[in-house]
Amino acid sequence: EVQLVESGGGLVQPGGSLTLSCAASGFTFRWSSMTWIRQAPGKGPEWVSAIDSPGTTTDYLDSVKGRFTISRDNAKNTLSLQLNNLKTEDTAMYYCSQGWKDYRAPRGQGTQVTVSS
């Protein structure tokens, strides 16, 4: 059974930073692309960043390019997302998801990021 557990969210002021983590189990993590997906209240999900299985190819939503960095540690089965220079529009529930930008793929319970002054 795929299990994904996100952590690291919180309340931060605009311009602040957070590091999100995702602990993966129940599948062969090192063989799987992974994606961070977010969903703001009243809006549909949108992929934020994706990384291929070896961690050599990444992609970012245009609005987060230069501010967010995705990474993974295949030895520890963990996925991370460094969020810098946060903006109020980044407020959302953030989920890690198995696969490459696949909204149908399993995801965790999410971690809330709130950017507010």
CSV table of C-alpha atoms in Angstrom, one decimal:
chain,number,residue,atom,x,y,z
A,1,GLU,CA,0.0,0.0,0.0
A,2,VAL,CA,1.4,3.4,-1.0
A,3,GLN,CA,1.9,5.7,1.9
A,4,LEU,CA,3.0,9.3,1.6
A,5,VAL,CA,3.3,11.5,4.7
A,6,GLU,CA,3.9,15.2,4.3
A,7,SER,CA,5.3,17.5,6.9
A,8,GLY,CA,6.8,20.9,7.3
A,9,GLY,CA,4.0,23.3,6.6
A,10,GLY,CA,3.1,26.2,8.7
A,11,LEU,CA,2.3,29.9,8.9
A,12,VAL,CA,4.9,32.2,7.5
A,13,GLN,CA,5.1,35.9,6.5
A,14,PRO,CA,5.4,37.0,2.9
A,15,GLY,CA,9.1,36.6,1.8
A,16,GLY,CA,9.6,33.8,4.3
A,17,SER,CA,10.7,30.2,3.7
A,18,LEU,CA,9.6,26.7,4.5
A,19,THR,CA,10.9,23.2,3.8
A,20,LEU,CA,8.3,20.5,3.1
A,21,SER,CA,9.2,16.8,3.4
A,22,CYS,CA,7.4,13.7,2.3
A,23,ALA,CA,8.2,10.2,3.7
A,24,ALA,CA,7.3,7.5,1.2
A,25,SER,CA,6.7,3.8,1.7
A,26,GLY,CA,4.8,0.9,0.2
A,27,PHE,CA,6.4,1.2,-3.3
A,28,THR,CA,9.8,1.3,-4.8
A,29,PHE,CA,10.5,5.0,-4.4
A,30,ARG,CA,13.7,5.1,-6.4
A,31,TRP,CA,11.8,3.9,-9.5
A,32,SER,CA,9.1,6.5,-9.3
A,33,SER,CA,8.8,10.0,-10.4
A,34,MET,CA,7.3,12.3,-7.8
A,35,THR,CA,5.3,15.5,-7.9
A,36,TRP,CA,4.2,18.2,-5.4
A,37,ILE,CA,0.7,19.2,-5.9
A,38,ARG,CA,-1.1,22.0,-4.1
A,39,GLN,CA,-4.7,23.0,-3.7
A,40,ALA,CA,-6.0,26.3,-2.4
A,41,PRO,CA,-9.5,26.7,-0.9
A,42,GLY,CA,-12.1,26.8,-3.6
A,43,LYS,CA,-9.7,26.0,-6.4
A,44,GLY,CA,-8.6,22.9,-8.2
A,45,PRO,CA,-5.3,21.1,-7.7
A,46,GLU,CA,-2.3,22.3,-9.5
A,47,TRP,CA,1.1,20.6,-9.8
A,48,VAL,CA,3.9,22.7,-8.4
A,49,SER,CA,7.0,20.7,-9.1
A,50,ALA,CA,8.0,17.3,-10.4
A,51,ILE,CA,11.2,15.3,-10.3
A,52,ASP,CA,12.1,12.1,-12.2
A,53,SER,CA,13.2,8.9,-10.5
A,54,PRO,CA,17.0,9.5,-10.4
A,55,GLY,CA,16.5,13.2,-9.5
A,56,THR,CA,18.2,14.5,-12.6
A,57,THR,CA,15.2,16.1,-14.3
A,58,THR,CA,12.9,18.6,-12.6
A,59,ASP,CA,10.0,20.9,-13.7
A,60,TYR,CA,8.3,23.8,-12.0
A,61,LEU,CA,5.1,25.7,-12.3
A,62,ASP,CA,6.0,29.1,-13.9
A,63,SER,CA,4.8,31.0,-10.9
A,64,VAL,CA,7.3,29.2,-8.5
A,65,LYS,CA,10.3,29.0,-10.8
A,66,GLY,CA,13.3,30.5,-9.0
A,67,ARG,CA,11.6,30.3,-5.6
A,68,PHE,CA,10.9,26.6,-5.1
A,69,THR,CA,13.4,23.7,-5.3
A,70,ILE,CA,12.4,20.1,-5.4
A,71,SER,CA,14.8,17.3,-4.4
A,72,ARG,CA,14.8,13.7,-3.3
A,73,ASP,CA,16.9,11.2,-1.3
A,74,ASN,CA,16.4,7.8,-2.8
A,75,ALA,CA,18.4,6.2,0.0
A,76,LYS,CA,16.0,7.6,2.6
A,77,ASN,CA,12.8,7.4,0.5
A,78,THR,CA,12.1,11.1,1.0
A,79,LEU,CA,11.0,13.9,-1.2
A,80,SER,CA,11.5,17.6,-0.3
A,81,LEU,CA,10.4,21.0,-1.5
A,82,GLN,CA,12.2,24.1,-0.4
A,83,LEU,CA,9.9,27.1,-0.6
A,84,ASN,CA,11.6,30.5,-0.6
A,85,ASN,CA,10.3,34.1,-1.0
A,86,LEU,CA,6.8,32.9,-0.3
A,87,LYS,CA,3.8,34.9,-1.5
A,88,THR,CA,0.3,35.0,-0.3
A,89,GLU,CA,-0.8,33.2,-3.4
A,90,ASP,CA,1.3,30.2,-2.4
A,91,THR,CA,-1.2,29.6,0.5
A,92,ALA,CA,-2.6,26.1,-0.1
A,93,MET,CA,-2.5,22.5,1.1
A,94,TYR,CA,0.6,20.8,-0.3
A,95,TYR,CA,0.6,17.1,-1.2
A,96,CYS,CA,3.3,14.8,-2.5
A,97,SER,CA,2.1,12.5,-5.2
A,98,GLN,CA,3.5,9.4,-6.9
A,99,GLY,CA,4.2,9.8,-10.6
A,100,TRP,CA,4.8,12.7,-13.0
A,101,LYS,CA,2.1,15.4,-12.7
A,102,ASP,CA,-0.6,12.8,-12.4
A,103,TYR,CA,-3.6,14.1,-10.5
A,104,ARG,CA,-5.0,10.6,-10.3
A,105,ALA,CA,-2.0,9.2,-8.5
A,106,PRO,CA,-1.9,8.5,-4.8
A,107,ARG,CA,-1.1,11.4,-2.6
A,108,GLY,CA,-0.7,12.0,1.1
A,109,GLN,CA,-2.9,13.8,3.6
A,110,GLY,CA,-1.1,17.1,2.9
A,111,THR,CA,0.6,19.8,4.8
A,112,GLN,CA,-0.9,23.3,5.1
A,113,VAL,CA,1.2,26.3,4.0
A,114,THR,CA,-0.3,29.7,4.9
A,115,VAL,CA,1.5,32.9,3.9
A,116,SER,CA,0.1,35.9,5.7
A,117,SER,CA,1.3,39.0,7.4
